[in-house]
Each structure stands twice: as C-alpha cells, then as structure tokens.
Short mmCIF file of C-alpha atoms in Angstrom, two decimals:
data_model
loop_
_atom_site.label_atom_id
_atom_site.label_comp_id
_atom_site.label_asym_id
_atom_site.label_seq_id
_atom_site.Cartn_x
_atom_site.Cartn_y
_atom_site.Cartn_z
CA UNK B 1 -0.03 -0.04 0.00
CA UNK B 2 1.62 3.32 -1.14
CA UNK B 3 -1.22 5.62 -0.31
CA UNK B 4 -1.14 9.07 1.19
CA UNK B 5 -4.48 10.54 1.79
CA UNK B 6 -5.35 14.17 2.22
CA UNK B 7 -8.42 15.98 3.43
CA UNK B 8 -10.34 17.97 2.48
CA UNK B 9 -9.99 17.80 -1.38
CA UNK B 10 -11.12 21.36 -1.77
CA UNK B 11 -11.24 24.30 0.61
CA UNK B 12 -12.57 27.78 0.18
CA UNK B 13 -11.65 30.16 3.05
CA UNK B 14 -11.84 33.87 3.87
CA UNK B 15 -8.78 35.83 4.99
CA UNK B 16 -9.99 35.72 8.57
CA UNK B 17 -10.83 32.15 8.79
CA UNK B 18 -8.81 29.34 10.47
CA UNK B 19 -8.75 25.99 8.81
CA UNK B 20 -6.54 22.83 8.91
CA UNK B 21 -5.44 20.49 6.27
CA UNK B 22 -4.79 16.89 7.10
CA UNK B 23 -2.52 14.28 5.72
CA UNK B 24 -2.27 10.61 6.76
CA UNK B 25 -0.22 7.68 5.70
CA UNK B 26 0.17 4.05 7.02
CA UNK B 27 3.27 3.11 5.27
CA UNK B 28 5.47 3.43 8.24
CA UNK B 29 7.26 6.38 6.74
CA UNK B 30 9.13 8.71 9.09
CA UNK B 31 9.55 11.61 6.84
CA UNK B 32 6.62 13.76 5.81
CA UNK B 33 6.42 16.84 3.67
CA UNK B 34 4.25 19.72 2.87
CA UNK B 35 4.48 21.40 -0.56
CA UNK B 36 2.69 24.26 -2.26
CA UNK B 37 2.09 24.03 -5.84
CA UNK B 38 0.85 26.78 -8.17
CA UNK B 39 -0.70 25.96 -11.62
CA UNK B 40 1.85 24.61 -14.18
CA UNK B 41 4.76 25.06 -11.70
CA UNK B 42 6.83 22.37 -9.74
CA UNK B 43 6.04 21.80 -6.05
CA UNK B 44 7.63 24.21 -3.66
CA UNK B 45 8.81 22.69 -0.38
CA UNK B 46 7.31 24.26 2.69
CA UNK B 47 8.07 22.03 5.57
CA UNK B 48 9.65 18.55 6.34
CA UNK B 49 9.14 16.46 9.42
CA UNK B 50 11.52 13.68 10.27
CA UNK B 51 10.61 11.40 13.06
CA UNK B 52 7.86 13.79 14.02
CA UNK B 53 10.28 16.74 14.46
CA UNK B 54 10.38 19.61 12.16
CA UNK B 55 13.64 19.50 10.17
CA UNK B 56 13.06 21.85 7.44
CA UNK B 57 11.16 25.22 7.47
CA UNK B 58 11.63 26.99 4.09
CA UNK B 59 11.02 30.39 5.40
CA UNK B 60 7.34 29.90 5.22
CA UNK B 61 5.09 32.84 6.60
CA UNK B 62 3.77 32.07 10.19
CA UNK B 63 0.34 32.02 8.90
CA UNK B 64 1.15 28.44 7.98
CA UNK B 65 1.62 26.26 10.86
CA UNK B 66 2.58 22.59 10.62
CA UNK B 67 1.96 19.94 13.25
CA UNK B 68 3.06 16.28 13.31
CA UNK B 69 0.95 14.61 16.14
CA UNK B 70 2.33 11.16 15.37
CA UNK B 71 4.23 9.28 12.92
CA UNK B 72 1.14 8.72 10.59
CA UNK B 73 -0.39 12.24 10.75
CA UNK B 74 0.60 15.58 9.32
CA UNK B 75 -1.54 18.69 9.67
CA UNK B 76 -1.16 22.19 8.20
CA UNK B 77 -2.99 24.92 10.16
CA UNK B 78 -3.97 27.89 8.24
CA UNK B 79 -4.80 31.37 9.70
CA UNK B 80 -5.25 34.69 8.10
CA UNK B 81 -4.25 33.63 4.60
CA UNK B 82 -3.79 35.93 1.63
CA UNK B 83 -5.37 35.36 -1.79
CA UNK B 84 -1.94 34.67 -3.15
CA UNK B 85 -1.83 31.45 -0.89
CA UNK B 86 -4.39 29.93 -3.18
CA UNK B 87 -2.86 26.93 -4.51
CA UNK B 88 -2.69 23.16 -4.55
CA UNK B 89 -1.30 21.86 -1.20
CA UNK B 90 0.52 18.53 -1.45
CA UNK B 91 1.58 16.07 1.24
CA UNK B 92 4.17 13.51 0.74
CA UNK B 93 6.05 10.81 2.75
CA UNK B 94 9.14 8.82 2.36
CA UNK B 95 10.80 6.23 4.42
CA UNK B 96 13.11 8.64 6.00
CA UNK B 97 16.03 6.36 6.23
CA UNK B 98 19.11 6.04 4.20
CA UNK B 99 20.50 3.10 2.57
CA UNK B 100 18.68 2.49 -0.77
CA UNK B 101 17.18 4.52 -3.51
CA UNK B 102 13.72 3.33 -3.24
CA UNK B 103 13.65 4.34 0.40
CA UNK B 104 14.03 7.80 -0.63
CA UNK B 105 11.04 7.74 -2.91
CA UNK B 106 8.40 10.18 -2.05
CA UNK B 107 4.74 9.20 -2.23
CA UNK B 108 2.43 12.07 -2.77
CA UNK B 109 -1.20 12.48 -1.65
CA UNK B 110 -3.83 13.95 -4.16
CA UNK B 111 -3.66 17.45 -2.73
CA UNK B 112 -5.95 19.96 -1.18
CA UNK B 113 -7.03 22.70 -3.56
CA UNK B 114 -7.19 25.87 -1.54
CA UNK B 115 -8.93 29.05 -2.64
CA UNK B 116 -8.52 32.10 -0.35
CA UNK B 117 -11.10 34.83 -1.00
CA UNK P 1 23.46 24.23 -4.41
CA UNK P 2 21.95 21.59 -6.56
CA UNK P 3 19.75 22.70 -9.59
CA UNK P 4 17.63 20.74 -11.97
CA UNK P 5 16.79 21.90 -15.36
CA UNK P 6 14.03 20.77 -17.81
CA UNK P 7 14.54 22.85 -20.99
CA UNK P 8 11.26 21.62 -22.67
CA UNK P 9 8.37 23.31 -21.25
CA UNK P 10 6.12 21.39 -23.67
CA UNK P 11 6.39 18.31 -25.88
CA UNK P 12 3.93 16.59 -28.19
CA UNK P 13 4.11 12.96 -29.46
CA UNK P 14 1.72 10.76 -31.67
CA UNK P 15 0.12 7.87 -30.03
CA UNK P 16 2.26 4.67 -30.30
CA UNK P 17 5.47 6.68 -30.95
CA UNK P 18 8.47 7.33 -28.84
CA UNK P 19 9.26 10.50 -27.06
CA UNK P 20 12.28 11.65 -24.97
CA UNK P 21 12.10 14.17 -22.27
CA UNK P 22 15.28 15.91 -21.17
CA UNK P 23 16.55 16.77 -17.74
CA UNK P 24 19.88 18.04 -16.67
CA UNK P 25 21.16 18.70 -13.15
CA UNK P 26 24.16 20.21 -11.46
CA UNK P 27 25.70 18.97 -8.33
CA UNK P 28 29.15 18.53 -6.75
CA UNK P 29 28.06 15.22 -5.03
CA UNK P 30 28.92 11.68 -6.31
CA UNK P 31 26.04 9.91 -4.92
CA UNK P 32 22.42 10.96 -5.14
CA UNK P 33 19.07 9.77 -6.47
CA UNK P 34 17.06 10.98 -9.56
CA UNK P 35 13.41 10.59 -10.07
CA UNK P 36 10.74 11.17 -12.78
CA UNK P 37 7.32 12.05 -11.58
CA UNK P 38 4.14 12.26 -13.60
CA UNK P 39 1.22 14.63 -12.74
CA UNK P 40 -1.89 14.33 -14.97
CA UNK P 41 -4.20 17.20 -15.06
CA UNK P 42 -6.02 17.66 -11.78
CA UNK P 43 -4.67 14.30 -10.53
CA UNK P 44 -2.12 12.86 -8.12
CA UNK P 45 1.60 13.00 -8.73
CA UNK P 46 3.02 9.54 -9.21
CA UNK P 47 6.40 8.19 -9.35
CA UNK P 48 7.37 7.01 -12.87
CA UNK P 49 10.95 5.81 -12.57
CA UNK P 50 14.03 6.18 -10.24
CA UNK P 51 17.69 5.93 -10.57
CA UNK P 52 20.42 5.61 -8.02
CA UNK P 53 23.57 7.49 -9.16
CA UNK P 54 26.00 4.69 -8.09
CA UNK P 55 24.15 2.28 -10.57
CA UNK P 56 25.54 2.40 -14.08
CA UNK P 57 22.62 0.43 -15.57
CA UNK P 58 19.71 2.53 -16.84
CA UNK P 59 16.50 2.04 -14.88
CA UNK P 60 13.52 0.75 -16.91
CA UNK P 61 9.94 0.30 -15.86
CA UNK P 62 7.71 -1.29 -18.76
CA UNK P 63 7.49 1.41 -21.45
CA UNK P 64 9.42 3.97 -19.53
CA UNK P 65 13.22 4.05 -19.56
CA UNK P 66 15.94 6.42 -18.59
CA UNK P 67 19.16 7.46 -20.22
CA UNK P 68 21.48 8.31 -17.29
CA UNK P 69 24.69 9.99 -18.25
CA UNK P 70 26.49 10.74 -15.00
CA UNK P 71 29.48 12.60 -16.31
CA UNK P 72 27.20 14.79 -18.43
CA UNK P 73 24.74 15.09 -15.47
CA UNK P 74 21.92 14.19 -17.78
CA UNK P 75 18.81 12.18 -16.97
CA UNK P 76 16.35 11.83 -19.80
CA UNK P 77 13.10 9.92 -19.85
CA UNK P 78 12.15 7.91 -22.86
CA UNK P 79 8.42 6.87 -23.29
CA UNK P 80 7.86 4.17 -25.90
CA UNK P 81 4.64 3.25 -27.35
CA UNK P 82 2.94 6.39 -26.10
CA UNK P 83 -0.58 6.26 -24.85
CA UNK P 84 -3.23 8.88 -24.42
CA UNK P 85 -2.97 8.25 -20.64
CA UNK P 86 0.69 9.41 -20.70
CA UNK P 87 -0.45 12.91 -21.22
CA UNK P 88 0.73 14.83 -18.12
CA UNK P 89 3.21 17.15 -16.71
CA UNK P 90 6.45 15.44 -16.02
CA UNK P 91 8.84 16.54 -13.37
CA UNK P 92 12.42 15.49 -12.84
CA UNK P 93 13.68 15.58 -9.29
CA UNK P 94 16.99 15.16 -7.49
CA UNK P 95 17.69 14.11 -3.94
CA UNK P 96 21.02 13.92 -2.09
CA UNK P 97 21.98 11.02 -0.11
CA UNK P 98 23.11 13.05 2.75
CA UNK P 99 21.97 15.90 4.72
CA UNK P 100 18.30 17.00 4.65
CA UNK P 101 15.30 15.37 2.96
CA UNK P 102 15.05 18.10 0.43
CA UNK P 103 14.09 17.23 -3.14
CA UNK P 104 14.96 19.42 -6.06
CA UNK P 105 12.35 19.56 -8.73
CA UNK P 106 12.77 20.84 -12.25
CA UNK P 107 10.24 23.12 -13.77
CA UNK P 108 8.39 20.29 -15.56
CA UNK P 109 7.68 19.31 -19.14
CA UNK P 110 3.97 19.22 -20.32
CA UNK P 111 3.55 16.15 -22.63
CA UNK P 112 0.59 16.02 -25.09
CA UNK P 113 -0.25 12.77 -26.83
CA UNK P 114 -1.94 13.13 -30.22
CA UNK P 115 -4.45 10.57 -31.25
#
C-alpha cells in the first residue's frame, strides 16, 4: 500500500478564517512533507518532518503552522491567509532512512486545492 | 547548491510513437537519487521511474526508461509506445543521499499525446 490521503480535497476560506489541512499515511514512513504548488509550476517545499520533528522550514510565513501529532499524521494549520496563498497543497511521505534509493522515494497525496477569498 | 533543469516546457508525441524528455542537473556530489514524476491534469503526482547514481545500469519500468549520463549530468526519460494516458506534466527531481530530506524539482515538461 503506497497511499497518502489528504483531506479536504477542496477548501474555500476567507482571509480571517482558521482552517486545517490533514494528511495521513500508514506505510510506516518517518519523513513527511508539505508542498505548495501553483498551476503549471513544480511543487515548492514548505516543511519537512523527520521522526515527528520539524527538520526543514523553508522560510514559510507564520500564517502556515505545521503539526505532526504522530508518525502517521501531518497537519497544516492555516490562519489569516492571503489570496496569493491559493494553490494546491501537497503532502508527501518517504521512508526517511538512508541506504537505498527506493527508500528515498516520495509518495504524494492527491492534494488539497485551496482558494482564499 | 543543486539545480535541476528541464529545458522543454512542452512536448508532443503521436500515439504509439516514442518521445524523450530531457533533464539536466548540477551537483558536486557523487552519490544521489534521481526521479521522474508524472502529474496528470487535476490528478495525483505519481512516481514513474527512479535511478540511483551509483548504478551504471539505466532504470526501466515497462514502457519507461531513462538514459542516465552521470558525467554529463543528464537524466532523460524515454516513453515508448506512447498512450493517451501518458499525457501529463512530467517533473524530474534530485535528492541528495546526505543531509536533509530536500528534493529539488525541475520546472516540468508538459507532454501532449496526439491521437
């Protein structure tokens, strides 16, 4: 099973709202990622969690707040977003261990399409 | 810092024909991983094929194969017997074997398959 699930699939929010995106995997992966993807562009890395600890924060504005409550779950809390934050938000996971190419493969979820009004 | 370049923003291929997508990268490392991902319109990004830099043999997965030229830092994807379902955005990606879990993506190539 190489499935990463994300909820919700679509989200519309106002600039004063607070919402959360959820990502889940049951592959035993210990690295989880949040990406932002604009149309016809590559994914832009936002955060990486390794063994439930934040290991990379790509200078993302504080209106995005990640959380990794356990090894299977990754959340992205959203607050006071701007219209330019409208995008597809992708979650991914990988084994998180070195020693073999396949273990470094990222598996992506279907994404949450976010529209900020 | 590593970079990944996909110089073809868009490619077209006739159904059943063969097409090659280009990817070059820049790195000072000797060991790393390279990937091709496919993202159909409004659909999930999925792995197409992967290559470990220490392996000289080119990876193949059914109709998909790569031409890995380590000295030239080139990693092209060949799709044989193209099918309508191959139409998608294709991203080349690089990942170091050391340090962080950061993946470097190219800008993508949009592949159109003509019936």
